[in-house]
PDB file of C-alpha atoms in Angstrom:
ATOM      1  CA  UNK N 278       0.000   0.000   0.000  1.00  0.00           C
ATOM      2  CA  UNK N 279       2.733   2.271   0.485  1.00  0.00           C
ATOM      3  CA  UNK N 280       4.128   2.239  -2.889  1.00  0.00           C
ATOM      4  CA  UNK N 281       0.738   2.990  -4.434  1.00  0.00           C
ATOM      5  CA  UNK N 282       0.483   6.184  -1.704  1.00  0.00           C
ATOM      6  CA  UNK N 283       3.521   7.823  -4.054  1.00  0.00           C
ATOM      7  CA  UNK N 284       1.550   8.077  -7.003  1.00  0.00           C
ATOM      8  CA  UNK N 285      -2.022   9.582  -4.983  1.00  0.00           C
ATOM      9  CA  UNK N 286      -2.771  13.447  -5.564  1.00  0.00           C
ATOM     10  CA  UNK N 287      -5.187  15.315  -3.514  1.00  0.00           C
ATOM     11  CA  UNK N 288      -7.037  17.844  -4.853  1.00  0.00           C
ATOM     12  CA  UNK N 289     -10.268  19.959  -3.682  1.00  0.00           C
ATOM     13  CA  UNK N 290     -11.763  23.898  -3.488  1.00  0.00           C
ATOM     14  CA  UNK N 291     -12.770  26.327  -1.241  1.00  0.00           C
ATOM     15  CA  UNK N 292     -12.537  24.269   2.492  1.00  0.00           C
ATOM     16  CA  UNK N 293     -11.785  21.105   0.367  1.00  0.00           C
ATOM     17  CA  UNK N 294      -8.468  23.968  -0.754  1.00  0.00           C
ATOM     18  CA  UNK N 295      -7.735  23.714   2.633  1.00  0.00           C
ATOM     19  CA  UNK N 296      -7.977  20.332   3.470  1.00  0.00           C
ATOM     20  CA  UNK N 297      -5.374  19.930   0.542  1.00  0.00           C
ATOM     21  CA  UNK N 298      -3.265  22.492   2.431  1.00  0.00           C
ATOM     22  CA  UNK N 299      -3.853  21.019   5.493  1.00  0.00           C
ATOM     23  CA  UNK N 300      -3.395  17.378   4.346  1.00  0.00           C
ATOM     24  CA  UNK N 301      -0.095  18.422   2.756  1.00  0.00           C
ATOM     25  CA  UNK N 302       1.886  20.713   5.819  1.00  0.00           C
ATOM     26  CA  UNK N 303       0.633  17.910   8.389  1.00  0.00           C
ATOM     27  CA  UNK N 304       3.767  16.245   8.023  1.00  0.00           C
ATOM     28  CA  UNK N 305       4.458  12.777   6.437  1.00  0.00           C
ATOM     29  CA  UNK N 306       1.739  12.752   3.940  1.00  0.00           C
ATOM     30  CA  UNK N 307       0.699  10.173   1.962  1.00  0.00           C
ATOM     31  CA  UNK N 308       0.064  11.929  -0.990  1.00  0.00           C
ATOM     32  CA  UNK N 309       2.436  12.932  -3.418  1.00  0.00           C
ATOM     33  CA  UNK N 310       1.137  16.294  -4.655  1.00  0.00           C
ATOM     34  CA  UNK N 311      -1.907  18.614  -3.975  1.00  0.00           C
ATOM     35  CA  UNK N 312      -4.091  21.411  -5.996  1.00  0.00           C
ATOM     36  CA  UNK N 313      -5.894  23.506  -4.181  1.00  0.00           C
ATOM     37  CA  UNK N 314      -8.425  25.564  -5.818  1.00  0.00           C
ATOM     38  CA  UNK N 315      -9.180  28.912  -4.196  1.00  0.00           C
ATOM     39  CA  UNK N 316      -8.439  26.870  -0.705  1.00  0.00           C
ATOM     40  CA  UNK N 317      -8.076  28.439   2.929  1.00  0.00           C
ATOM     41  CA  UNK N 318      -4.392  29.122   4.109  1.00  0.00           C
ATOM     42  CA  UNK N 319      -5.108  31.182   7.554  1.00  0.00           C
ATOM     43  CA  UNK N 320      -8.502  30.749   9.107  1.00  0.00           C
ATOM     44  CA  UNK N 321      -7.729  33.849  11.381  1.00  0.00           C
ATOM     45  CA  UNK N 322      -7.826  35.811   8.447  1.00  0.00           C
ATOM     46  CA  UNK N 323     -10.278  34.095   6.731  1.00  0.00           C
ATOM     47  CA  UNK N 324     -12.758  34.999   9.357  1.00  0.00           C
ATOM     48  CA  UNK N 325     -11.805  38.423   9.781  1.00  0.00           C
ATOM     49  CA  UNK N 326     -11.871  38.895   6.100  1.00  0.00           C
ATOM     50  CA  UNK N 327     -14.494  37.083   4.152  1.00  0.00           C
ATOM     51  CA  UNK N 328     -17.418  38.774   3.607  1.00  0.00           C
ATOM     52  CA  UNK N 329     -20.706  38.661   5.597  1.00  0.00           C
ATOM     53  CA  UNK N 330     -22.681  35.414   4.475  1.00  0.00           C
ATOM     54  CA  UNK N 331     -19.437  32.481   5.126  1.00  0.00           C
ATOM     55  CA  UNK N 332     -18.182  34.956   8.578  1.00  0.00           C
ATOM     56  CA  UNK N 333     -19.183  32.062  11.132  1.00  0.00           C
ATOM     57  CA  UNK N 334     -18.800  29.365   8.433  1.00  0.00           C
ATOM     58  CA  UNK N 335     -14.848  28.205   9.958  1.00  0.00           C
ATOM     59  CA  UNK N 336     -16.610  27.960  13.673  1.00  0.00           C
ATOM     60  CA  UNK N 337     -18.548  24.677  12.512  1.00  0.00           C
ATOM     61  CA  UNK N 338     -15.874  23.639  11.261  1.00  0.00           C
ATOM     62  CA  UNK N 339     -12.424  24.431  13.275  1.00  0.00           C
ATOM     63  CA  UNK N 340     -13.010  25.688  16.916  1.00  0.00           C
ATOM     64  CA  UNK N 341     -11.682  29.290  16.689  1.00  0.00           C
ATOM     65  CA  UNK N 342      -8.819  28.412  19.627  1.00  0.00           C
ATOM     66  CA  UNK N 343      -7.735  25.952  16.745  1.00  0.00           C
ATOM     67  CA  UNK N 344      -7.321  28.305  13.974  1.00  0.00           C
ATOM     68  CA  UNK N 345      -4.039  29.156  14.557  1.00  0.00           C
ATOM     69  CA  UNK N 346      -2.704  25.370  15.236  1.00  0.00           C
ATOM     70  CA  UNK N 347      -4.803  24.393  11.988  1.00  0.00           C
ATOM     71  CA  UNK N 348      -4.198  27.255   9.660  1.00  0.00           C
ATOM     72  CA  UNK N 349      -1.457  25.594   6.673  1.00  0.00           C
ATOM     73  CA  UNK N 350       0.073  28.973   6.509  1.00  0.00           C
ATOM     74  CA  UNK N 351       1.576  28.172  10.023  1.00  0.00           C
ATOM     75  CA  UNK N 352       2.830  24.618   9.407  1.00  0.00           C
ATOM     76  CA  UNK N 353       4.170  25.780   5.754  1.00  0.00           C
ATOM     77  CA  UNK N 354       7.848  24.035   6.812  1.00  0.00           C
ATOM     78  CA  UNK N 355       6.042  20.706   7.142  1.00  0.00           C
ATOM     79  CA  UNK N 356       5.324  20.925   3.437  1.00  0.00           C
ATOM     80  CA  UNK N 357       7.483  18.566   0.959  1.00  0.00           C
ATOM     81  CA  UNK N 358       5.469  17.589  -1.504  1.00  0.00           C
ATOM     82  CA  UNK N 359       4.521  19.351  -4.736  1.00  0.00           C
ATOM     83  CA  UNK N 360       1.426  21.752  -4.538  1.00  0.00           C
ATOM     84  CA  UNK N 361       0.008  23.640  -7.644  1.00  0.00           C
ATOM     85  CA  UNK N 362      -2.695  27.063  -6.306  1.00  0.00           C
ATOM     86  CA  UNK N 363      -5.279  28.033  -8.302  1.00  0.00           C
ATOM     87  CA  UNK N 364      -6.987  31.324  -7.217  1.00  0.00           C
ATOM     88  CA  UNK N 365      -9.968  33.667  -8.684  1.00  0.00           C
ATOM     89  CA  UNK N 366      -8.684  37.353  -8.280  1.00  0.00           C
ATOM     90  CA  UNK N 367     -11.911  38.462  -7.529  1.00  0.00           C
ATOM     91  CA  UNK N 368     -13.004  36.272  -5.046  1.00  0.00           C
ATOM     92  CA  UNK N 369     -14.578  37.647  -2.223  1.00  0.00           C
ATOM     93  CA  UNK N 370     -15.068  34.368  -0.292  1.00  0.00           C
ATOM     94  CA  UNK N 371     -11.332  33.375   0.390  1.00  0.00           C
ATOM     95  CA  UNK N 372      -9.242  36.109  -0.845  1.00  0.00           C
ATOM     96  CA  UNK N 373      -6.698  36.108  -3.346  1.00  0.00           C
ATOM     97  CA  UNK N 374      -4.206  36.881  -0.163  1.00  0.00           C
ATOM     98  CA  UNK N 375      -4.714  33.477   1.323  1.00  0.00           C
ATOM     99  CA  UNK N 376      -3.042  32.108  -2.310  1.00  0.00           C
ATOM    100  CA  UNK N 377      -0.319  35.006  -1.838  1.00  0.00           C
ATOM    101  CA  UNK N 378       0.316  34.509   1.970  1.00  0.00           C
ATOM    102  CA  UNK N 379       1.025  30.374   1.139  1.00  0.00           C
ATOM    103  CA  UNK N 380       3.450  31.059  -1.919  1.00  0.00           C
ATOM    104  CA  UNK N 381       5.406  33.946  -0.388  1.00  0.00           C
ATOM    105  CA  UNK N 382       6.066  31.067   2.660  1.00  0.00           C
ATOM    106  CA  UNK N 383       7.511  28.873   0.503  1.00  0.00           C
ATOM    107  CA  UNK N 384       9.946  30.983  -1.356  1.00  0.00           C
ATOM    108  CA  UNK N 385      13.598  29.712  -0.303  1.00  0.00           C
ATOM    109  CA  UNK N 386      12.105  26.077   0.688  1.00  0.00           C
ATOM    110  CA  UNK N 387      12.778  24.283  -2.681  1.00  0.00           C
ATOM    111  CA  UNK N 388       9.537  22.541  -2.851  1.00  0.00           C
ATOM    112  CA  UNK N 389       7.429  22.282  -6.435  1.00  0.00           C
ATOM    113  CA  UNK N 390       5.160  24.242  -7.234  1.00  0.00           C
ATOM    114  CA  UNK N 391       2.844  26.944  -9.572  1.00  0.00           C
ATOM    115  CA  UNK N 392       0.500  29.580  -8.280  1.00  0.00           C
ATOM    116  CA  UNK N 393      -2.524  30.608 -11.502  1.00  0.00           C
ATOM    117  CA  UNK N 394      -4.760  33.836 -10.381  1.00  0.00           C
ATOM    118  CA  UNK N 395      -7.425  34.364 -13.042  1.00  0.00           C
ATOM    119  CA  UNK N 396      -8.401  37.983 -13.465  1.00  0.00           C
ATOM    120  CA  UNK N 397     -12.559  38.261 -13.443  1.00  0.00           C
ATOM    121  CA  UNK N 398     -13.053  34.952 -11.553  1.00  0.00           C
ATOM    122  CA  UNK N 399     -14.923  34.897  -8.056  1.00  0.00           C
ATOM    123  CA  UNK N 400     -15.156  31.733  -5.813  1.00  0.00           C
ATOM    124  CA  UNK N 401     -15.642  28.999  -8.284  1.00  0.00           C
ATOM    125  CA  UNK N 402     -14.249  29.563 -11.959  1.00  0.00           C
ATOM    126  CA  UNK N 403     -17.030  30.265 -14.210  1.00  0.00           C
ATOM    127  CA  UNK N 404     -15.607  31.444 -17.555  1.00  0.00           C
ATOM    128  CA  UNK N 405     -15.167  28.321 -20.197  1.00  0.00           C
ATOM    129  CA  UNK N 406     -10.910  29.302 -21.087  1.00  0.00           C
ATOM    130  CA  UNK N 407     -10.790  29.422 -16.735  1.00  0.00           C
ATOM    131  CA  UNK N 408     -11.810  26.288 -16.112  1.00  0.00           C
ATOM    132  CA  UNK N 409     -10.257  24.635 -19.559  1.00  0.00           C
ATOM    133  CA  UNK N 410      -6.498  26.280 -18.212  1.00  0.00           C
ATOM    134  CA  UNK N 411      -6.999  25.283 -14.680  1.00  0.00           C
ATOM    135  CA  UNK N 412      -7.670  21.471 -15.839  1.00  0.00           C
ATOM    136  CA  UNK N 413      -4.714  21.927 -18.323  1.00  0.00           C
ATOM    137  CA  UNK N 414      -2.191  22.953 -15.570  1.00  0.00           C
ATOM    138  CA  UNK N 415      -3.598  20.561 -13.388  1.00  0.00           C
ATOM    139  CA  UNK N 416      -3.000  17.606 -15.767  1.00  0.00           C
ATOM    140  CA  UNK N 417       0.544  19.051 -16.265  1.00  0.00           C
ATOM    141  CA  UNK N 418       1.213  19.884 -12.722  1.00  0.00           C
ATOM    142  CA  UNK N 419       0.275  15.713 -12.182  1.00  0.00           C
ATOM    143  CA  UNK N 420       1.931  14.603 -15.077  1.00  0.00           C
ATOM    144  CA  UNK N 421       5.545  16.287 -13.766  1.00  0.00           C
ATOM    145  CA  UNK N 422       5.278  15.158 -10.394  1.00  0.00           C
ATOM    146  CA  UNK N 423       3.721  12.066 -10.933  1.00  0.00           C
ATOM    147  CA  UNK N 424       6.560  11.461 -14.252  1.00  0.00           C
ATOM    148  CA  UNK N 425       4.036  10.885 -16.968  1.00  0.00           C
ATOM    149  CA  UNK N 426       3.670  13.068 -20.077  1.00  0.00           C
ATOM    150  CA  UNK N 427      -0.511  13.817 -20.504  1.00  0.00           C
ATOM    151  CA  UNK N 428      -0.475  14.689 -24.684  1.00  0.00           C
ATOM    152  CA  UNK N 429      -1.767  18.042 -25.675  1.00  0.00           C
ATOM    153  CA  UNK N 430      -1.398  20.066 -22.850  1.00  0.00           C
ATOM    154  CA  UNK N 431       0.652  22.751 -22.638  1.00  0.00           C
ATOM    155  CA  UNK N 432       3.659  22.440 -19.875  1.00  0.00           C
ATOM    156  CA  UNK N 433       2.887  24.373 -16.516  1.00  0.00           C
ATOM    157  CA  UNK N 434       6.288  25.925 -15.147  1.00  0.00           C
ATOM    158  CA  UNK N 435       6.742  24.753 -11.950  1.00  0.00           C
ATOM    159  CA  UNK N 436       8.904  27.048  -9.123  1.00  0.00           C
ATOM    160  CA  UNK N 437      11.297  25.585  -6.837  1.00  0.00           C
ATOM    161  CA  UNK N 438      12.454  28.539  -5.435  1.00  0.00           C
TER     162      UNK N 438
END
């Protein structure tokens, strides 16, 4: 079983973002890589920033006194595996910051990976060339850390600085 855990991705948006960052900076992951589309980095900023409706939306879900503990942005140096962030620049739900925040933490650590922002998109990509280009970095993103070559898709640079 452990052999087959090298070649398992995790991927997931909005709180399923942030289990992928949370999943990944636990230490010792089983899963080789991680996209996180428009996910949660700091859930003490999340709740003092998001916008009315989703304000008590992270108290059903992490007790507050855990945000800190819980928040990937604080257990970046845990992170080893490959992680590709995908991010609406308009998104008033889990600000483009959160995205920002998480890659400016791993500069200097040497670990994969690709940040997208998509001018015009919100929470959720809605625009047909969005979603086609997030699916097309994906699939490259996977097929360079997972060593396969996925035809037709055009090769996502990948940071390791």
């Amino acid at each position: 079983a452990q052999g087959r855990a090298s070649a398992v991705a995790i991927r997931g948006g909005s709180a399923g973002g942030w289990t992928v960052l949370a999943a990944l900076t636990r230490g010792s992951s089983p899963f080789a890589a991680g996209a996180s589309y428009y996910g949660v980095a700091d859930l003490t900023s999340m709740a003092a920033t998001t916008h009315d409706f989703e304000s008590r939306y992270l108290d059903g879900l992490v007790p507050p006194e855990q945000w800190d503990e819980r928040s990937p942005l604080t257990r970046v140096g845990h992170l080893d595996r490959p992680v590709l962030l995908l991010q609406g620049l308009d998104d008033p739900v889990v600000p483009p910051d959160q995205a920002e925040r998480f890659l400016a933490a791993l500069a200097g650590r040497g670990v994969p990976h690709a940040h997208l922002a998509f001018a015009g998109e919100a929470h959720g990509f809605r625009r047909a060339e969005t979603v086609v280009a997030a699916l097309e970095a994906e699939l490259s993103f996977y097929g360079q850390v997972l060593s396969f070559d996925p035809p037709d898709v055009p090769v996502l640079p990948l940071q390791r600085g």
